[in-house]
GROMACS .gro file of C-alpha atoms in nm:
model
  487
    1UNK     CA    1   3.044  -0.504   5.300
    2UNK     CA    2   3.192  -0.161   5.438
    3UNK     CA    3   3.534  -0.240   5.293
    4UNK     CA    4   3.373  -0.320   4.955
    5UNK     CA    5   3.170   0.006   4.975
    6UNK     CA    6   3.492   0.198   5.057
    7UNK     CA    7   3.686   0.051   4.779
    8UNK     CA    8   3.397   0.136   4.543
    9UNK     CA    9   3.380   0.503   4.645
   10UNK     CA   10   3.773   0.534   4.610
   11UNK     CA   11   3.721   0.405   4.255
   12UNK     CA   12   3.454   0.641   4.186
   13UNK     CA   13   3.662   0.942   4.312
   14UNK     CA   14   3.951   0.835   4.091
   15UNK     CA   15   3.701   0.812   3.790
   16UNK     CA   16   3.578   1.168   3.877
   17UNK     CA   17   3.921   1.302   3.897
   18UNK     CA   18   4.003   1.142   3.568
   19UNK     CA   19   3.734   1.345   3.373
   20UNK     CA   20   3.500   1.227   3.112
   21UNK     CA   21   3.613   0.975   2.836
   22UNK     CA   22   3.697   1.147   2.524
   23UNK     CA   23   3.481   1.040   2.230
   24UNK     CA   24   3.604   0.773   1.981
   25UNK     CA   25   3.740   0.933   1.669
   26UNK     CA   26   3.670   0.770   1.304
   27UNK     CA   27   3.870   0.864   0.999
   28UNK     CA   28   3.665   0.941   0.686
   29UNK     CA   29   3.768   0.846   0.338
   30UNK     CA   30   3.927   1.171   0.280
   31UNK     CA   31   4.173   1.156   0.575
   32UNK     CA   32   3.966   1.379   0.801
   33UNK     CA   33   3.846   1.254   1.169
   34UNK     CA   34   3.527   1.309   1.345
   35UNK     CA   35   3.394   1.192   1.655
   36UNK     CA   36   3.195   0.890   1.650
   37UNK     CA   37   2.822   0.911   1.614
   38UNK     CA   38   2.637   0.673   1.898
   39UNK     CA   39   2.861   0.359   1.878
   40UNK     CA   40   3.011   0.462   1.565
   41UNK     CA   41   3.017   0.127   1.386
   42UNK     CA   42   2.738  -0.037   1.233
   43UNK     CA   43   2.620  -0.290   0.968
   44UNK     CA   44   2.357  -0.080   0.842
   45UNK     CA   45   2.241   0.262   0.875
   46UNK     CA   46   1.857   0.347   0.790
   47UNK     CA   47   1.749   0.694   0.709
   48UNK     CA   48   1.383   0.790   0.753
   49UNK     CA   49   1.134   0.625   0.956
   50UNK     CA   50   0.861   0.568   0.695
   51UNK     CA   51   0.686   0.207   0.697
   52UNK     CA   52   0.925   0.054   0.445
   53UNK     CA   53   1.235   0.169   0.624
   54UNK     CA   54   1.117   0.041   0.968
   55UNK     CA   55   1.017  -0.290   0.821
   56UNK     CA   56   1.370  -0.316   0.691
   57UNK     CA   57   1.514  -0.193   1.055
   58UNK     CA   58   1.308  -0.456   1.210
   59UNK     CA   59   1.395  -0.772   1.015
   60UNK     CA   60   1.766  -0.685   0.994
   61UNK     CA   61   1.795  -0.625   1.365
   62UNK     CA   62   1.595  -0.968   1.421
   63UNK     CA   63   1.868  -1.131   1.181
   64UNK     CA   64   2.138  -1.015   1.433
   65UNK     CA   65   2.266  -0.704   1.217
   66UNK     CA   66   2.376  -0.386   1.411
   67UNK     CA   67   2.149  -0.143   1.302
   68UNK     CA   68   2.120   0.248   1.332
   69UNK     CA   69   1.814   0.409   1.230
   70UNK     CA   70   1.782   0.791   1.190
   71UNK     CA   71   1.520   1.047   1.111
   72UNK     CA   72   1.544   1.426   1.039
   73UNK     CA   73   1.190   1.465   1.207
   74UNK     CA   74   1.108   1.438   1.566
   75UNK     CA   75   0.819   1.195   1.510
   76UNK     CA   76   0.826   0.834   1.372
   77UNK     CA   77   0.642   0.765   1.018
   78UNK     CA   78   0.813   1.013   0.784
   79UNK     CA   79   0.579   1.013   0.463
   80UNK     CA   80   0.356   0.757   0.630
   81UNK     CA   81   0.309   0.933   0.957
   82UNK     CA   82  -0.036   0.990   1.123
   83UNK     CA   83  -0.110   1.350   1.262
   84UNK     CA   84  -0.357   1.489   1.478
   85UNK     CA   85  -0.585   1.773   1.370
   86UNK     CA   86  -0.375   2.056   1.478
   87UNK     CA   87  -0.058   1.895   1.300
   88UNK     CA   88  -0.275   1.865   1.001
   89UNK     CA   89  -0.356   2.249   0.988
   90UNK     CA   90  -0.006   2.342   1.091
   91UNK     CA   91   0.108   2.130   0.794
   92UNK     CA   92  -0.099   2.318   0.551
   93UNK     CA   93  -0.054   2.643   0.711
   94UNK     CA   94  -0.429   2.683   0.757
   95UNK     CA   95  -0.417   2.843   1.116
   96UNK     CA   96  -0.617   2.685   1.418
   97UNK     CA   97  -0.889   2.413   1.356
   98UNK     CA   98  -1.239   2.531   1.400
   99UNK     CA   99  -1.400   2.423   1.752
  100UNK     CA  100  -1.669   2.245   1.563
  101UNK     CA  101  -1.431   1.966   1.415
  102UNK     CA  102  -1.391   1.861   1.785
  103UNK     CA  103  -1.066   1.768   1.984
  104UNK     CA  104  -0.762   1.750   1.782
  105UNK     CA  105  -0.611   1.467   1.978
  106UNK     CA  106  -0.910   1.242   1.886
  107UNK     CA  107  -0.791   1.278   1.512
  108UNK     CA  108  -0.524   1.020   1.358
  109UNK     CA  109  -0.512   1.125   1.017
  110UNK     CA  110  -0.264   0.956   0.787
  111UNK     CA  111  -0.069   1.139   0.531
  112UNK     CA  112  -0.040   0.830   0.313
  113UNK     CA  113  -0.365   0.607   0.409
  114UNK     CA  114  -0.368   0.264   0.263
  115UNK     CA  115  -0.570  -0.048   0.328
  116UNK     CA  116  -0.412  -0.377   0.394
  117UNK     CA  117  -0.525  -0.705   0.202
  118UNK     CA  118  -0.632  -0.935   0.471
  119UNK     CA  119  -0.406  -1.216   0.307
  120UNK     CA  120  -0.138  -0.991   0.147
  121UNK     CA  121   0.232  -0.972   0.200
  122UNK     CA  122   0.234  -0.708   0.463
  123UNK     CA  123  -0.011  -0.892   0.685
  124UNK     CA  124   0.184  -1.196   0.653
  125UNK     CA  125   0.493  -0.992   0.745
  126UNK     CA  126   0.341  -0.869   1.041
  127UNK     CA  127   0.238  -1.212   1.180
  128UNK     CA  128   0.576  -1.374   1.084
  129UNK     CA  129   0.750  -1.110   1.264
  130UNK     CA  130   0.529  -1.090   1.571
  131UNK     CA  131   0.454  -0.726   1.511
  132UNK     CA  132   0.097  -0.788   1.520
  133UNK     CA  133   0.094  -0.809   1.878
  134UNK     CA  134   0.155  -0.450   1.901
  135UNK     CA  135  -0.144  -0.344   1.681
  136UNK     CA  136  -0.505  -0.383   1.658
  137UNK     CA  137  -0.674  -0.430   1.342
  138UNK     CA  138  -1.057  -0.374   1.232
  139UNK     CA  139  -1.223  -0.495   0.902
  140UNK     CA  140  -1.314  -0.210   0.637
  141UNK     CA  141  -1.674  -0.206   0.601
  142UNK     CA  142  -1.715  -0.173   0.223
  143UNK     CA  143  -1.540  -0.153  -0.117
  144UNK     CA  144  -1.705   0.025  -0.410
  145UNK     CA  145  -1.643   0.091  -0.784
  146UNK     CA  146  -1.792   0.331  -1.051
  147UNK     CA  147  -1.977   0.177  -1.330
  148UNK     CA  148  -2.194   0.349  -1.582
  149UNK     CA  149  -2.218   0.675  -1.362
  150UNK     CA  150  -2.315   0.479  -1.047
  151UNK     CA  151  -2.140   0.384  -0.727
  152UNK     CA  152  -2.196  -0.003  -0.697
  153UNK     CA  153  -2.077  -0.214  -0.407
  154UNK     CA  154  -1.811  -0.490  -0.488
  155UNK     CA  155  -1.997  -0.814  -0.425
  156UNK     CA  156  -1.865  -0.984  -0.115
  157UNK     CA  157  -2.117  -1.255  -0.074
  158UNK     CA  158  -2.303  -1.501  -0.328
  159UNK     CA  159  -2.619  -1.317  -0.260
  160UNK     CA  160  -2.447  -0.979  -0.363
  161UNK     CA  161  -2.300  -1.123  -0.659
  162UNK     CA  162  -2.643  -1.252  -0.780
  163UNK     CA  163  -2.791  -0.911  -0.730
  164UNK     CA  164  -2.528  -0.681  -0.824
  165UNK     CA  165  -2.581  -0.445  -1.118
  166UNK     CA  166  -2.222  -0.428  -1.219
  167UNK     CA  167  -2.285  -0.731  -1.447
  168UNK     CA  168  -2.590  -0.824  -1.665
  169UNK     CA  169  -2.789  -1.143  -1.622
  170UNK     CA  170  -2.609  -1.365  -1.886
  171UNK     CA  171  -2.256  -1.179  -1.824
  172UNK     CA  172  -2.290  -1.339  -1.458
  173UNK     CA  173  -2.258  -1.678  -1.597
  174UNK     CA  174  -1.937  -1.588  -1.779
  175UNK     CA  175  -1.810  -1.410  -1.486
  176UNK     CA  176  -1.876  -1.699  -1.261
  177UNK     CA  177  -1.662  -1.921  -1.515
  178UNK     CA  178  -1.360  -1.668  -1.488
  179UNK     CA  179  -1.372  -1.642  -1.125
  180UNK     CA  180  -1.379  -2.053  -1.087
  181UNK     CA  181  -1.088  -2.060  -1.305
  182UNK     CA  182  -0.916  -1.805  -1.096
  183UNK     CA  183  -0.966  -2.002  -0.772
  184UNK     CA  184  -0.890  -2.347  -0.898
  185UNK     CA  185  -0.580  -2.223  -1.082
  186UNK     CA  186  -0.249  -2.340  -0.953
  187UNK     CA  187   0.084  -2.305  -1.122
  188UNK     CA  188   0.246  -2.633  -1.054
  189UNK     CA  189  -0.096  -2.826  -1.143
  190UNK     CA  190  -0.130  -2.807  -1.557
  191UNK     CA  191  -0.457  -2.965  -1.503
  192UNK     CA  192  -0.602  -2.660  -1.368
  193UNK     CA  193  -0.448  -2.457  -1.661
  194UNK     CA  194  -0.718  -2.566  -1.904
  195UNK     CA  195  -0.448  -2.534  -2.192
  196UNK     CA  196  -0.367  -2.185  -2.127
  197UNK     CA  197  -0.016  -2.069  -2.082
  198UNK     CA  198  -0.046  -1.723  -1.869
  199UNK     CA  199   0.319  -1.671  -1.928
  200UNK     CA  200   0.240  -1.584  -2.294
  201UNK     CA  201  -0.139  -1.526  -2.308
  202UNK     CA  202  -0.183  -1.159  -2.234
  203UNK     CA  203  -0.459  -1.054  -1.993
  204UNK     CA  204  -0.675  -0.907  -2.274
  205UNK     CA  205  -0.654  -1.266  -2.441
  206UNK     CA  206  -0.762  -1.432  -2.127
  207UNK     CA  207  -1.072  -1.192  -2.072
  208UNK     CA  208  -1.126  -1.284  -2.468
  209UNK     CA  209  -1.148  -1.662  -2.400
  210UNK     CA  210  -1.404  -1.614  -2.128
  211UNK     CA  211  -1.612  -1.368  -2.368
  212UNK     CA  212  -1.608  -1.083  -2.090
  213UNK     CA  213  -1.769  -0.743  -2.172
  214UNK     CA  214  -1.577  -0.427  -2.137
  215UNK     CA  215  -1.759  -0.308  -1.831
  216UNK     CA  216  -1.680  -0.640  -1.659
  217UNK     CA  217  -1.309  -0.628  -1.761
  218UNK     CA  218  -1.307  -0.284  -1.600
  219UNK     CA  219  -1.462  -0.430  -1.282
  220UNK     CA  220  -1.222  -0.716  -1.252
  221UNK     CA  221  -0.903  -0.533  -1.352
  222UNK     CA  222  -0.972  -0.239  -1.124
  223UNK     CA  223  -1.193  -0.341  -0.833
  224UNK     CA  224  -1.033  -0.682  -0.798
  225UNK     CA  225  -0.690  -0.707  -0.979
  226UNK     CA  226  -0.642  -0.353  -0.821
  227UNK     CA  227  -0.455  -0.197  -1.138
  228UNK     CA  228  -0.451   0.171  -1.168
  229UNK     CA  229  -0.435   0.164  -1.547
  230UNK     CA  230  -0.521  -0.065  -1.848
  231UNK     CA  231  -0.165  -0.112  -1.899
  232UNK     CA  232  -0.184  -0.456  -1.765
  233UNK     CA  233  -0.412  -0.562  -2.060
  234UNK     CA  234  -0.093  -0.619  -2.267
  235UNK     CA  235   0.094  -0.807  -2.023
  236UNK     CA  236   0.115  -1.179  -1.928
  237UNK     CA  237  -0.198  -1.286  -1.757
  238UNK     CA  238  -0.039  -1.461  -1.467
  239UNK     CA  239  -0.006  -1.164  -1.256
  240UNK     CA  240  -0.370  -1.089  -1.340
  241UNK     CA  241  -0.454  -1.416  -1.204
  242UNK     CA  242  -0.236  -1.393  -0.887
  243UNK     CA  243  -0.389  -1.044  -0.805
  244UNK     CA  244  -0.765  -1.192  -0.846
  245UNK     CA  245  -0.676  -1.505  -0.621
  246UNK     CA  246  -0.533  -1.266  -0.359
  247UNK     CA  247  -0.843  -1.044  -0.352
  248UNK     CA  248  -1.063  -1.386  -0.327
  249UNK     CA  249  -0.851  -1.512  -0.062
  250UNK     CA  250  -0.834  -1.179   0.155
  251UNK     CA  251  -1.225  -1.173   0.107
  252UNK     CA  252  -1.282  -1.536   0.245
  253UNK     CA  253  -1.060  -1.466   0.520
  254UNK     CA  254  -1.322  -1.239   0.719
  255UNK     CA  255  -1.615  -1.158   0.463
  256UNK     CA  256  -1.793  -0.845   0.390
  257UNK     CA  257  -1.436  -0.679   0.267
  258UNK     CA  258  -1.094  -0.785   0.193
  259UNK     CA  259  -0.931  -0.479   0.337
  260UNK     CA  260  -0.783  -0.427   0.719
  261UNK     CA  261  -0.692  -0.103   0.862
  262UNK     CA  262  -0.510  -0.058   1.198
  263UNK     CA  263  -0.678   0.147   1.492
  264UNK     CA  264  -0.542   0.487   1.546
  265UNK     CA  265  -0.404   0.492   1.193
  266UNK     CA  266  -0.132   0.349   0.950
  267UNK     CA  267   0.117   0.558   1.179
  268UNK     CA  268   0.096   0.269   1.426
  269UNK     CA  269   0.279   0.023   1.170
  270UNK     CA  270   0.617   0.200   1.149
  271UNK     CA  271   0.626   0.264   1.529
  272UNK     CA  272   0.536  -0.140   1.577
  273UNK     CA  273   0.841  -0.232   1.350
  274UNK     CA  274   1.049   0.024   1.548
  275UNK     CA  275   0.979  -0.156   1.858
  276UNK     CA  276   1.055  -0.491   1.682
  277UNK     CA  277   1.391  -0.346   1.596
  278UNK     CA  278   1.455  -0.184   1.951
  279UNK     CA  279   1.377  -0.519   2.123
  280UNK     CA  280   1.669  -0.695   1.901
  281UNK     CA  281   1.909  -0.422   1.960
  282UNK     CA  282   1.862  -0.159   1.691
  283UNK     CA  283   1.948   0.210   1.774
  284UNK     CA  284   1.697   0.493   1.685
  285UNK     CA  285   1.789   0.864   1.668
  286UNK     CA  286   1.498   1.120   1.586
  287UNK     CA  287   1.537   1.489   1.516
  288UNK     CA  288   1.897   1.408   1.357
  289UNK     CA  289   1.961   1.625   1.049
  290UNK     CA  290   2.184   1.434   0.788
  291UNK     CA  291   2.466   1.644   0.686
  292UNK     CA  292   2.561   1.423   0.397
  293UNK     CA  293   2.603   1.056   0.308
  294UNK     CA  294   2.969   0.968   0.289
  295UNK     CA  295   3.125   0.738   0.000
  296UNK     CA  296   3.442   0.566  -0.014
  297UNK     CA  297   3.701   0.548  -0.299
  298UNK     CA  298   3.487   0.260  -0.476
  299UNK     CA  299   3.206   0.480  -0.484
  300UNK     CA  300   2.993   0.279  -0.217
  301UNK     CA  301   2.821   0.428   0.096
  302UNK     CA  302   3.046   0.394   0.403
  303UNK     CA  303   2.855   0.609   0.660
  304UNK     CA  304   2.667   0.941   0.735
  305UNK     CA  305   2.786   1.272   0.894
  306UNK     CA  306   2.521   1.406   1.156
  307UNK     CA  307   2.547   1.591   1.463
  308UNK     CA  308   2.640   1.434   1.812
  309UNK     CA  309   2.493   1.519   2.133
  310UNK     CA  310   2.717   1.833   2.159
  311UNK     CA  311   2.570   1.940   1.860
  312UNK     CA  312   2.880   1.926   1.655
  313UNK     CA  313   2.957   1.706   1.339
  314UNK     CA  314   2.989   1.337   1.416
  315UNK     CA  315   3.031   1.037   1.189
  316UNK     CA  316   2.897   0.688   1.210
  317UNK     CA  317   3.032   0.415   0.981
  318UNK     CA  318   2.855   0.130   0.811
  319UNK     CA  319   2.850  -0.128   0.532
  320UNK     CA  320   2.535  -0.051   0.362
  321UNK     CA  321   2.277   0.245   0.393
  322UNK     CA  322   1.918   0.225   0.322
  323UNK     CA  323   1.660   0.536   0.289
  324UNK     CA  324   1.362   0.671   0.159
  325UNK     CA  325   1.411   0.872  -0.173
  326UNK     CA  326   1.368   1.200   0.014
  327UNK     CA  327   1.735   1.170   0.141
  328UNK     CA  328   1.879   1.074  -0.194
  329UNK     CA  329   1.698   1.314  -0.469
  330UNK     CA  330   1.999   1.330  -0.686
  331UNK     CA  331   1.987   0.956  -0.711
  332UNK     CA  332   1.634   0.925  -0.782
  333UNK     CA  333   1.409   1.014  -1.069
  334UNK     CA  334   1.055   1.142  -1.081
  335UNK     CA  335   0.835   0.913  -1.245
  336UNK     CA  336   0.472   1.033  -1.188
  337UNK     CA  337   0.282   1.327  -0.999
  338UNK     CA  338   0.024   1.243  -0.749
  339UNK     CA  339  -0.248   1.500  -0.656
  340UNK     CA  340  -0.481   1.473  -0.367
  341UNK     CA  341  -0.723   1.630  -0.143
  342UNK     CA  342  -0.772   1.540   0.242
  343UNK     CA  343  -1.106   1.624   0.376
  344UNK     CA  344  -1.275   1.608   0.710
  345UNK     CA  345  -1.645   1.542   0.692
  346UNK     CA  346  -1.953   1.515   0.911
  347UNK     CA  347  -2.121   1.216   0.715
  348UNK     CA  348  -2.039   0.877   0.525
  349UNK     CA  349  -1.961   0.901   0.162
  350UNK     CA  350  -2.120   0.554   0.021
  351UNK     CA  351  -2.474   0.446  -0.048
  352UNK     CA  352  -2.449   0.178   0.257
  353UNK     CA  353  -2.334   0.463   0.475
  354UNK     CA  354  -2.032   0.269   0.600
  355UNK     CA  355  -1.821   0.401   0.847
  356UNK     CA  356  -1.500   0.302   0.667
  357UNK     CA  357  -1.475   0.251   0.269
  358UNK     CA  358  -1.290   0.238  -0.048
  359UNK     CA  359  -1.435   0.365  -0.381
  360UNK     CA  360  -1.241   0.303  -0.714
  361UNK     CA  361  -1.319   0.506  -0.988
  362UNK     CA  362  -1.169   0.316  -1.309
  363UNK     CA  363  -1.010   0.532  -1.587
  364UNK     CA  364  -1.249   0.435  -1.854
  365UNK     CA  365  -1.542   0.499  -1.659
  366UNK     CA  366  -1.432   0.879  -1.585
  367UNK     CA  367  -1.211   0.929  -1.900
  368UNK     CA  368  -0.898   0.975  -1.753
  369UNK     CA  369  -0.565   0.804  -1.790
  370UNK     CA  370  -0.553   0.685  -1.436
  371UNK     CA  371  -0.792   0.568  -1.173
  372UNK     CA  372  -0.900   0.781  -0.896
  373UNK     CA  373  -0.912   0.642  -0.563
  374UNK     CA  374  -1.121   0.765  -0.275
  375UNK     CA  375  -1.044   0.651   0.095
  376UNK     CA  376  -1.268   0.699   0.395
  377UNK     CA  377  -1.238   0.611   0.784
  378UNK     CA  378  -1.396   0.761   1.093
  379UNK     CA  379  -1.425   0.689   1.470
  380UNK     CA  380  -1.486   0.324   1.446
  381UNK     CA  381  -1.101   0.300   1.338
  382UNK     CA  382  -1.014   0.558   1.610
  383UNK     CA  383  -0.916   0.773   1.320
  384UNK     CA  384  -1.172   1.085   1.424
  385UNK     CA  385  -1.411   1.170   1.688
  386UNK     CA  386  -1.750   1.014   1.674
  387UNK     CA  387  -1.980   1.173   1.402
  388UNK     CA  388  -1.645   1.268   1.195
  389UNK     CA  389  -1.488   1.115   0.889
  390UNK     CA  390  -1.163   1.163   0.720
  391UNK     CA  391  -1.148   1.126   0.350
  392UNK     CA  392  -0.883   1.126   0.088
  393UNK     CA  393  -0.903   1.146  -0.284
  394UNK     CA  394  -0.630   1.085  -0.507
  395UNK     CA  395  -0.481   1.005  -0.856
  396UNK     CA  396  -0.210   1.018  -1.072
  397UNK     CA  397  -0.157   1.345  -1.305
  398UNK     CA  398   0.074   1.480  -1.573
  399UNK     CA  399  -0.031   1.849  -1.509
  400UNK     CA  400   0.254   2.095  -1.506
  401UNK     CA  401   0.055   2.391  -1.329
  402UNK     CA  402   0.023   2.224  -0.979
  403UNK     CA  403   0.250   2.453  -0.833
  404UNK     CA  404   0.107   2.750  -0.945
  405UNK     CA  405  -0.259   2.688  -0.867
  406UNK     CA  406  -0.298   2.385  -0.668
  407UNK     CA  407  -0.660   2.421  -0.548
  408UNK     CA  408  -0.803   2.478  -0.908
  409UNK     CA  409  -0.564   2.208  -1.088
  410UNK     CA  410  -0.671   1.966  -0.800
  411UNK     CA  411  -1.021   2.020  -0.843
  412UNK     CA  412  -1.022   1.954  -1.192
  413UNK     CA  413  -0.817   1.650  -1.177
  414UNK     CA  414  -1.014   1.482  -0.899
  415UNK     CA  415  -1.347   1.633  -0.955
  416UNK     CA  416  -1.502   1.288  -1.005
  417UNK     CA  417  -1.395   1.160  -0.660
  418UNK     CA  418  -1.471   1.506  -0.489
  419UNK     CA  419  -1.834   1.492  -0.583
  420UNK     CA  420  -1.885   1.199  -0.391
  421UNK     CA  421  -1.759   1.374  -0.068
  422UNK     CA  422  -2.056   1.608  -0.068
  423UNK     CA  423  -2.046   1.881   0.211
  424UNK     CA  424  -1.675   1.919   0.367
  425UNK     CA  425  -1.606   2.079   0.707
  426UNK     CA  426  -1.242   2.117   0.593
  427UNK     CA  427  -1.010   2.012   0.297
  428UNK     CA  428  -0.680   2.063   0.203
  429UNK     CA  429  -0.494   1.993  -0.133
  430UNK     CA  430  -0.171   1.850  -0.192
  431UNK     CA  431   0.087   1.702  -0.468
  432UNK     CA  432   0.411   1.538  -0.487
  433UNK     CA  433   0.645   1.346  -0.713
  434UNK     CA  434   0.671   0.972  -0.709
  435UNK     CA  435   1.057   0.914  -0.687
  436UNK     CA  436   1.228   0.600  -0.776
  437UNK     CA  437   1.574   0.504  -0.746
  438UNK     CA  438   1.790   0.517  -1.076
  439UNK     CA  439   1.992   0.214  -0.953
  440UNK     CA  440   1.921  -0.104  -0.743
  441UNK     CA  441   2.192   0.000  -0.478
  442UNK     CA  442   2.424  -0.316  -0.539
  443UNK     CA  443   2.704  -0.097  -0.698
  444UNK     CA  444   2.711   0.191  -0.431
  445UNK     CA  445   2.557  -0.003  -0.143
  446UNK     CA  446   2.269   0.248  -0.120
  447UNK     CA  447   1.935   0.102  -0.130
  448UNK     CA  448   1.663   0.341  -0.157
  449UNK     CA  449   1.283   0.277  -0.155
  450UNK     CA  450   1.017   0.419  -0.378
  451UNK     CA  451   0.775   0.703  -0.282
  452UNK     CA  452   0.429   0.584  -0.238
  453UNK     CA  453   0.149   0.575  -0.539
  454UNK     CA  454  -0.173   0.737  -0.567
  455UNK     CA  455  -0.373   0.398  -0.461
  456UNK     CA  456  -0.558   0.354  -0.147
  457UNK     CA  457  -0.423  -0.013  -0.094
  458UNK     CA  458  -0.084  -0.158  -0.046
  459UNK     CA  459  -0.110  -0.416  -0.314
  460UNK     CA  460  -0.052  -0.202  -0.622
  461UNK     CA  461   0.316  -0.322  -0.675
  462UNK     CA  462   0.422  -0.664  -0.573
  463UNK     CA  463   0.781  -0.715  -0.674
  464UNK     CA  464   0.883  -1.096  -0.599
  465UNK     CA  465   1.191  -1.118  -0.380
  466UNK     CA  466   1.221  -0.755  -0.268
  467UNK     CA  467   1.196  -0.698   0.106
  468UNK     CA  468   0.930  -0.379   0.129
  469UNK     CA  469   0.583  -0.448   0.036
  470UNK     CA  470   0.571  -0.209  -0.286
  471UNK     CA  471   0.911  -0.039  -0.277
  472UNK     CA  472   1.225  -0.132  -0.491
  473UNK     CA  473   1.483  -0.219  -0.238
  474UNK     CA  474   1.737  -0.450  -0.417
  475UNK     CA  475   1.844  -0.736  -0.221
  476UNK     CA  476   2.221  -0.693  -0.085
  477UNK     CA  477   2.446  -0.907   0.089
  478UNK     CA  478   2.335  -0.804   0.426
  479UNK     CA  479   1.944  -0.795   0.356
  480UNK     CA  480   1.912  -1.137   0.161
  481UNK     CA  481   1.892  -1.352   0.449
  482UNK     CA  482   1.657  -1.133   0.637
  483UNK     CA  483   1.436  -1.119   0.344
  484UNK     CA  484   1.418  -1.488   0.275
  485UNK     CA  485   1.111  -1.525   0.476
  486UNK     CA  486   0.914  -1.231   0.345
  487UNK     CA  487   1.008  -1.252  -0.032
   0.00000   0.00000   0.00000
C-alpha cells in the first residue's frame, strides 16, 4: 500500500511538472483552427432550451446520439420559461413589484402558457419517455366559450350537455348525432363512415349533413376541435373529426375538463426533458453566446462558434443543428403577429369561480378574423400565492402600429378578452412575430422549430411524422429513428 501510494505521488508530481494539457484544436471549413468547445465532436448541437428543443434533446440522447445543448440565456426554457414576479417586472422594465402582490418566489408565471390535452401527443410523449416521473400535473377546472355575448361552460358531463344554453332544444338532438358519429368513426372501419369520405368531404359539408346551425358549428370548431379561425371549413373533414375525437378522449380520461397543467408552471417541462437528456449523456451549456453557425462547402451546418471556459472563441463540430427561430432569423419568415396581455388578479374570471380555466372567444362571436384566448391559473397549480391569479389574453393581429403604441393597440385588439378580467392588480402588454423556417432543414442540416402561436393549448398544430408537438422540425437522418415512437 505504501509503495502504491508512493508511485501515485510520483506520478502526480510528474503530471504537475508537465503542466495542463493543451486544448484540442479543430479546423473549420475555411481553414482556420479554434480550440474545441467541450468535447469538440457531437452528432447534434441544439440551440435554445425551449420545450420543443428540450424534447428533441431528450429523445435523441435516449436514442444514443451525442448531444450538445446550448442556450444564450442563463436559465432553461427560452421563450417557454417560467419566471417569478421580480423577473416578470424586470422583463417589462416595470420597476419593483408592489408588496400587495405577495412574495415574488410564490409566482411561477409562464411566458408561453398552454394547457395540455389529457390524451394529446405531448402527454403520451411524457409517458413514453418516462419524463412524467419528474413532473406533477393537475387537472384544469373549467373550459368556457363565448356565444351570443355570454360566457358558457363547455359541457363536460351528460347532465351539463342536457342543460347547456350553447345549443337549443331541437339542436341538441342533431349535435348528439354528430358527436356519436365522431365517437364511432374509425379510419380502418368503413362501416363507421356512413358513406362519407372524409378525405373528400369538407368540414362545412359534413356539418351540413347533420343540419347543424352556425352557432353550433362555432362551438364545435373552436371549443372542441380548437381551430383558431374558420379556414378549416373548406378543408377535408378528417382532421376535424380527429380533433373532436381527441377532445372527447381527453375529457373521458378525468372528467370535468380535458386539460392538464403542471404544478409550478410550464417551465418545468423543458427542465424535465433536460434531465432526461443529461441521464443519457447529453451535455448542457447555459449562458453561452452563439457567435455563429458554421456551414461547410456544401452549405450544410457543421458546427457552432461560441466561447470556451477561458472566454475566448471555441468551436464544436456536429452533423446536424437544431434550434429555435430566434437563432436563425435570416432563415425564417414572419407568418403572423401575436399580441397579448399578462395580468395579475385577486379574483377568478369565470362564472363558476374556478381556480384554473380557459375561455375561448370564437372569431364570429366577436367580429374578428381570429379567436381570442383567455388563460387563467392560480395557487391551485402553484402559479401564484393563495388569493392571486395569473391570466393571459392573446390573439393573432395584423396591426402595423404595435411598436409605436403597444398599450393602445393591445387594448383595442384584446378588448373582448380584457373585459372578462375585471379589475387587475398589474398588467403587461407584449407582442411578437410567429417565425417559421423557410426550408425543412434537409438540404442544410439546420432544423428550425416554429414560434408559439396565440392559442392557450398545445393542440393547435398536429403535424403527423414531426417530432415536436406543434413545431415544424423536419425528420432528418439522425432524428428519424428517435422520433418514430412519437410521430
